[in-house]
Amino acid sequence: MQSPTDCIFCAIVSGRAAAAIVYRDEHLTAFLDLFPVVPGHLLIVPNRHAKGLTELDADAASRMVAVAQRLAAAVRRSQTPCEGINLFMAEGPVAGQTVFHCHLHLLPRHGDDGFHVGGSFLNRLNPGRDQLDALAASLRSALSTLEATAEHTE
Ligand code: AMP
Ligand code: ZN
């Protein structure tokens, strides 16, 4: 896909917009979030525009996690307070995505950082074994349909 001219993360990747870049290779760029929720809040983005995880190619998706792992180790060695880490990704407005160029948030966490994982993440449903088994069966079926389609197109 061509880089959309109105995409702020494409502008950062291409150097048309400023950012505090921490890591860059031919596939990915990582930079500090302009409005961090905690100090050291990083964004890891593919250099090639993709709207969300679904559109991202599998290679870029796995590279994102590998880079997050290296950055997590770097943050722990740096002066940024870090006793733990959260990774977060939103796809679609309903999930809270506001910039529509796929990105992985890396949040260095420490005891007094004032960041709280949303209340609804702590309020759990209690679906029961039958419902979980039925849902798992429908997801397995969707997965094998996807895999069969991929085999035909390879
Ligand atoms: P999300 O809400 O998951 O789509 O996250 C988008 C993130 O991009 C937010 O955390 C914003 O603070 C951050 N952001 C928006 N514009 C910029 C920018 N120009 N430079 C760095 N981070 C940005
Ligand atoms: Zn983009």
PDB file of C-alpha atoms and ligand atoms in Angstrom:
ATOM      1  CA  MET A   1       0.000   0.000   0.000  1.00  0.00           C
ATOM      2  CA  GLN A   2       1.174   3.548  -0.713  1.00  0.00           C
ATOM      3  CA  SER A   3       1.798   5.746   2.333  1.00  0.00           C
ATOM      4  CA  PRO A   4      -1.310   7.856   2.894  1.00  0.00           C
ATOM      5  CA  THR A   5      -0.226  11.514   2.874  1.00  0.00           C
ATOM      6  CA  ASP A   6      -2.487  12.307   5.837  1.00  0.00           C
ATOM      7  CA  CYS A   7      -1.119   9.547   8.088  1.00  0.00           C
ATOM      8  CA  ILE A   8       0.939  11.012  10.943  1.00  0.00           C
ATOM      9  CA  PHE A   9       2.879   7.771  11.521  1.00  0.00           C
ATOM     10  CA  CYS A  10       3.777   7.506   7.803  1.00  0.00           C
ATOM     11  CA  ALA A  11       4.994  11.112   8.103  1.00  0.00           C
ATOM     12  CA  ILE A  12       7.155  10.153  11.112  1.00  0.00           C
ATOM     13  CA  VAL A  13       8.550   7.051   9.380  1.00  0.00           C
ATOM     14  CA  SER A  14       9.473   9.078   6.281  1.00  0.00           C
ATOM     15  CA  GLY A  15      10.971  11.934   8.332  1.00  0.00           C
ATOM     16  CA  ARG A  16       8.317  14.474   7.245  1.00  0.00           C
ATOM     17  CA  ALA A  17       7.141  14.831  10.879  1.00  0.00           C
ATOM     18  CA  ALA A  18       9.238  15.079  14.025  1.00  0.00           C
ATOM     19  CA  ALA A  19       9.443  12.290  16.567  1.00  0.00           C
ATOM     20  CA  ALA A  20      11.817  11.103  19.272  1.00  0.00           C
ATOM     21  CA  ILE A  21      13.011   7.987  17.454  1.00  0.00           C
ATOM     22  CA  VAL A  22      14.427   5.211  19.621  1.00  0.00           C
ATOM     23  CA  TYR A  23      14.816   2.391  17.104  1.00  0.00           C
ATOM     24  CA  ARG A  24      14.673   2.061  13.359  1.00  0.00           C
ATOM     25  CA  ASP A  25      15.350  -0.680  10.813  1.00  0.00           C
ATOM     26  CA  GLU A  26      14.110  -1.353   7.295  1.00  0.00           C
ATOM     27  CA  HIS A  27      10.819  -2.811   8.595  1.00  0.00           C
ATOM     28  CA  LEU A  28       9.938  -0.953  11.801  1.00  0.00           C
ATOM     29  CA  THR A  29      10.312   2.327  13.653  1.00  0.00           C
ATOM     30  CA  ALA A  30       9.893   2.899  17.410  1.00  0.00           C
ATOM     31  CA  PHE A  31       9.456   6.357  18.907  1.00  0.00           C
ATOM     32  CA  LEU A  32       8.208   7.991  22.092  1.00  0.00           C
ATOM     33  CA  ASP A  33       4.495   8.698  22.322  1.00  0.00           C
ATOM     34  CA  LEU A  34       3.847  12.455  22.160  1.00  0.00           C
ATOM     35  CA  PHE A  35       1.204  12.158  24.917  1.00  0.00           C
ATOM     36  CA  PRO A  36       2.599   9.396  27.125  1.00  0.00           C
ATOM     37  CA  VAL A  37       0.482   7.663  29.752  1.00  0.00           C
ATOM     38  CA  VAL A  38       3.701   6.798  31.631  1.00  0.00           C
ATOM     39  CA  PRO A  39       7.319   7.981  31.171  1.00  0.00           C
ATOM     40  CA  GLY A  40       9.027   6.024  28.389  1.00  0.00           C
ATOM     41  CA  HIS A  41       5.725   5.153  26.618  1.00  0.00           C
ATOM     42  CA  LEU A  42       6.875   3.823  23.230  1.00  0.00           C
ATOM     43  CA  LEU A  43       5.097   3.133  19.959  1.00  0.00           C
ATOM     44  CA  ILE A  44       6.410   0.462  17.586  1.00  0.00           C
ATOM     45  CA  VAL A  45       5.098   0.888  14.047  1.00  0.00           C
ATOM     46  CA  PRO A  46       5.647  -0.894  10.728  1.00  0.00           C
ATOM     47  CA  ASN A  47       7.373   1.354   8.160  1.00  0.00           C
ATOM     48  CA  ARG A  48       4.850   0.257   5.552  1.00  0.00           C
ATOM     49  CA  HIS A  49       1.373   1.597   6.191  1.00  0.00           C
ATOM     50  CA  ALA A  50      -1.155  -0.956   7.469  1.00  0.00           C
ATOM     51  CA  LYS A  51      -4.354   0.143   9.197  1.00  0.00           C
ATOM     52  CA  GLY A  52      -4.387  -2.487  11.910  1.00  0.00           C
ATOM     53  CA  LEU A  53      -3.139  -5.914  12.918  1.00  0.00           C
ATOM     54  CA  THR A  54      -5.512  -7.642  10.474  1.00  0.00           C
ATOM     55  CA  GLU A  55      -3.992  -5.847   7.468  1.00  0.00           C
ATOM     56  CA  LEU A  56      -0.399  -6.224   8.675  1.00  0.00           C
ATOM     57  CA  ASP A  57       1.690  -8.921   6.988  1.00  0.00           C
ATOM     58  CA  ALA A  58       2.723 -11.800   9.243  1.00  0.00           C
ATOM     59  CA  ASP A  59       6.435 -11.007   8.975  1.00  0.00           C
ATOM     60  CA  ALA A  60       5.954  -7.401  10.171  1.00  0.00           C
ATOM     61  CA  ALA A  61       3.681  -8.616  12.984  1.00  0.00           C
ATOM     62  CA  SER A  62       6.287 -11.010  14.351  1.00  0.00           C
ATOM     63  CA  ARG A  63       9.062  -8.442  13.945  1.00  0.00           C
ATOM     64  CA  MET A  64       6.968  -6.017  16.039  1.00  0.00           C
ATOM     65  CA  VAL A  65       6.946  -8.425  18.962  1.00  0.00           C
ATOM     66  CA  ALA A  66      10.665  -9.170  18.577  1.00  0.00           C
ATOM     67  CA  VAL A  67      11.477  -5.435  18.635  1.00  0.00           C
ATOM     68  CA  ALA A  68       9.161  -4.931  21.633  1.00  0.00           C
ATOM     69  CA  GLN A  69      11.143  -7.611  23.461  1.00  0.00           C
ATOM     70  CA  ARG A  70      14.474  -5.861  22.741  1.00  0.00           C
ATOM     71  CA  LEU A  71      13.075  -2.455  23.669  1.00  0.00           C
ATOM     72  CA  ALA A  72      11.684  -3.894  26.897  1.00  0.00           C
ATOM     73  CA  ALA A  73      15.188  -5.083  27.803  1.00  0.00           C
ATOM     74  CA  ALA A  74      16.642  -1.672  26.858  1.00  0.00           C
ATOM     75  CA  VAL A  75      14.070   0.196  28.965  1.00  0.00           C
ATOM     76  CA  ARG A  76      14.921  -2.007  31.941  1.00  0.00           C
ATOM     77  CA  ARG A  77      18.612  -1.087  31.551  1.00  0.00           C
ATOM     78  CA  SER A  78      17.849   2.629  31.111  1.00  0.00           C
ATOM     79  CA  GLN A  79      17.084   5.291  33.698  1.00  0.00           C
ATOM     80  CA  THR A  80      13.348   5.073  32.985  1.00  0.00           C
ATOM     81  CA  PRO A  81      11.658   3.630  36.067  1.00  0.00           C
ATOM     82  CA  CYS A  82      10.582   0.133  35.052  1.00  0.00           C
ATOM     83  CA  GLU A  83       9.494  -2.702  37.287  1.00  0.00           C
ATOM     84  CA  GLY A  84       7.182  -4.236  34.705  1.00  0.00           C
ATOM     85  CA  ILE A  85       5.824  -3.760  31.193  1.00  0.00           C
ATOM     86  CA  ASN A  86       2.447  -3.667  29.458  1.00  0.00           C
ATOM     87  CA  LEU A  87       2.026  -4.170  25.717  1.00  0.00           C
ATOM     88  CA  PHE A  88      -1.164  -2.873  24.173  1.00  0.00           C
ATOM     89  CA  MET A  89      -2.604  -2.711  20.680  1.00  0.00           C
ATOM     90  CA  ALA A  90      -5.983  -1.371  19.565  1.00  0.00           C
ATOM     91  CA  GLU A  91      -7.597  -2.225  16.235  1.00  0.00           C
ATOM     92  CA  GLY A  92     -10.611  -0.158  15.245  1.00  0.00           C
ATOM     93  CA  PRO A  93     -12.329   2.805  16.926  1.00  0.00           C
ATOM     94  CA  VAL A  94     -14.455   0.529  19.104  1.00  0.00           C
ATOM     95  CA  ALA A  95     -11.221  -0.828  20.626  1.00  0.00           C
ATOM     96  CA  GLY A  96      -9.847   2.682  21.177  1.00  0.00           C
ATOM     97  CA  GLN A  97      -7.624   3.045  18.087  1.00  0.00           C
ATOM     98  CA  THR A  98      -7.191   6.728  17.264  1.00  0.00           C
ATOM     99  CA  VAL A  99      -4.272   6.626  14.791  1.00  0.00           C
ATOM    100  CA  PHE A 100      -5.049   4.258  11.921  1.00  0.00           C
ATOM    101  CA  HIS A 101      -1.518   3.063  11.239  1.00  0.00           C
ATOM    102  CA  CYS A 102      -0.943  -0.139  13.178  1.00  0.00           C
ATOM    103  CA  HIS A 103       1.129   0.327  16.346  1.00  0.00           C
ATOM    104  CA  LEU A 104       2.122  -1.527  19.467  1.00  0.00           C
ATOM    105  CA  HIS A 105       2.258   0.473  22.703  1.00  0.00           C
ATOM    106  CA  LEU A 106       5.025  -0.429  25.143  1.00  0.00           C
ATOM    107  CA  LEU A 107       4.410   0.926  28.637  1.00  0.00           C
ATOM    108  CA  PRO A 108       7.206   0.747  31.226  1.00  0.00           C
ATOM    109  CA  ARG A 109       5.441   0.312  34.566  1.00  0.00           C
ATOM    110  CA  HIS A 110       6.424   1.050  38.126  1.00  0.00           C
ATOM    111  CA  GLY A 111       4.605   1.085  41.429  1.00  0.00           C
ATOM    112  CA  ASP A 112       3.783   4.793  41.610  1.00  0.00           C
ATOM    113  CA  ASP A 113       3.161   5.485  37.910  1.00  0.00           C
ATOM    114  CA  GLY A 114      -0.533   6.304  38.421  1.00  0.00           C
ATOM    115  CA  PHE A 115      -1.540   4.166  35.427  1.00  0.00           C
ATOM    116  CA  HIS A 116      -4.404   1.751  36.007  1.00  0.00           C
ATOM    117  CA  VAL A 117      -5.554  -1.021  33.738  1.00  0.00           C
ATOM    118  CA  GLY A 118      -9.214  -0.161  32.961  1.00  0.00           C
ATOM    119  CA  GLY A 119     -11.841  -1.336  35.440  1.00  0.00           C
ATOM    120  CA  SER A 120     -13.679  -3.368  32.799  1.00  0.00           C
ATOM    121  CA  PHE A 121     -10.546  -5.453  32.212  1.00  0.00           C
ATOM    122  CA  LEU A 122     -10.823  -6.483  35.840  1.00  0.00           C
ATOM    123  CA  ASN A 123     -14.611  -7.128  35.687  1.00  0.00           C
ATOM    124  CA  ARG A 124     -14.804 -10.616  34.200  1.00  0.00           C
ATOM    125  CA  LEU A 125     -17.696 -12.486  32.578  1.00  0.00           C
ATOM    126  CA  ASN A 126     -18.339 -16.042  33.748  1.00  0.00           C
ATOM    127  CA  PRO A 127     -19.472 -17.883  30.593  1.00  0.00           C
ATOM    128  CA  GLY A 128     -19.209 -21.502  31.805  1.00  0.00           C
ATOM    129  CA  ARG A 129     -17.482 -24.499  30.214  1.00  0.00           C
ATOM    130  CA  ASP A 130     -20.179 -25.246  27.533  1.00  0.00           C
ATOM    131  CA  GLN A 131     -20.088 -21.706  26.182  1.00  0.00           C
ATOM    132  CA  LEU A 132     -16.273 -21.643  26.190  1.00  0.00           C
ATOM    133  CA  ASP A 133     -16.151 -24.991  24.347  1.00  0.00           C
ATOM    134  CA  ALA A 134     -18.690 -23.816  21.723  1.00  0.00           C
ATOM    135  CA  LEU A 135     -16.829 -20.568  21.150  1.00  0.00           C
ATOM    136  CA  ALA A 136     -13.480 -22.392  20.877  1.00  0.00           C
ATOM    137  CA  ALA A 137     -15.032 -24.780  18.289  1.00  0.00           C
ATOM    138  CA  SER A 138     -16.298 -21.879  16.156  1.00  0.00           C
ATOM    139  CA  LEU A 139     -12.892 -20.151  16.335  1.00  0.00           C
ATOM    140  CA  ARG A 140     -11.083 -23.394  15.376  1.00  0.00           C
ATOM    141  CA  SER A 141     -13.415 -23.706  12.402  1.00  0.00           C
ATOM    142  CA  ALA A 142     -12.751 -20.082  11.314  1.00  0.00           C
ATOM    143  CA  LEU A 143      -9.019 -20.725  11.686  1.00  0.00           C
ATOM    144  CA  SER A 144      -9.051 -23.853   9.532  1.00  0.00           C
ATOM    145  CA  THR A 145     -11.102 -22.027   6.856  1.00  0.00           C
ATOM    146  CA  LEU A 146      -8.458 -19.274   6.857  1.00  0.00           C
ATOM    147  CA  GLU A 147      -5.612 -21.793   6.682  1.00  0.00           C
ATOM    148  CA  ALA A 148      -7.294 -23.684   3.819  1.00  0.00           C
ATOM    149  CA  THR A 149      -7.758 -20.403   1.904  1.00  0.00           C
ATOM    150  CA  ALA A 150      -4.085 -19.508   2.508  1.00  0.00           C
ATOM    151  CA  GLU A 151      -2.964 -22.938   1.189  1.00  0.00           C
ATOM    152  CA  HIS A 152      -4.966 -22.371  -2.023  1.00  0.00           C
ATOM    153  CA  THR A 153      -3.450 -18.948  -2.609  1.00  0.00           C
ATOM    154  CA  GLU A 154       0.181 -20.000  -1.934  1.00  0.00           C
TER     155      GLU A 154
HETATM  156  P1  AMP B   1      -4.156   4.607  19.778  1.00  0.00           P
HETATM  157  O1  AMP B   1      -5.142   5.402  20.592  1.00  0.00           O
HETATM  158  O2  AMP B   1      -3.951   3.196  20.276  1.00  0.00           O
HETATM  159  O3  AMP B   1      -4.495   4.654  18.303  1.00  0.00           O
HETATM  160  O4  AMP B   1      -2.759   5.317  20.004  1.00  0.00           O
HETATM  161  C1  AMP B   1      -2.320   6.383  19.259  1.00  0.00           C
HETATM  162  C2  AMP B   1      -1.169   6.995  20.033  1.00  0.00           C
HETATM  163  O5  AMP B   1      -0.464   7.859  19.184  1.00  0.00           O
HETATM  164  C3  AMP B   1      -1.626   7.821  21.239  1.00  0.00           C
HETATM  165  O6  AMP B   1      -1.034   7.264  22.419  1.00  0.00           O
HETATM  166  C4  AMP B   1      -1.117   9.222  20.934  1.00  0.00           C
HETATM  167  O7  AMP B   1      -0.678   9.887  22.082  1.00  0.00           O
HETATM  168  C5  AMP B   1       0.011   8.935  19.971  1.00  0.00           C
HETATM  169  N1  AMP B   1       0.331   9.996  19.020  1.00  0.00           N
HETATM  170  C6  AMP B   1      -0.525  10.712  18.247  1.00  0.00           C
HETATM  171  N2  AMP B   1       0.148  11.583  17.467  1.00  0.00           N
HETATM  172  C7  AMP B   1       1.468  11.395  17.741  1.00  0.00           C
HETATM  173  C8  AMP B   1       2.682  11.981  17.264  1.00  0.00           C
HETATM  174  N3  AMP B   1       2.675  12.966  16.337  1.00  0.00           N
HETATM  175  N4  AMP B   1       3.863  11.550  17.767  1.00  0.00           N
HETATM  176  C9  AMP B   1       3.887  10.569  18.690  1.00  0.00           C
HETATM  177  N5  AMP B   1       2.779   9.967  19.190  1.00  0.00           N
HETATM  178  C10 AMP B   1       1.584  10.383  18.730  1.00  0.00           C
HETATM  179 ZN    ZN B   2       0.582   5.318   7.859  1.00  0.00          ZN
END
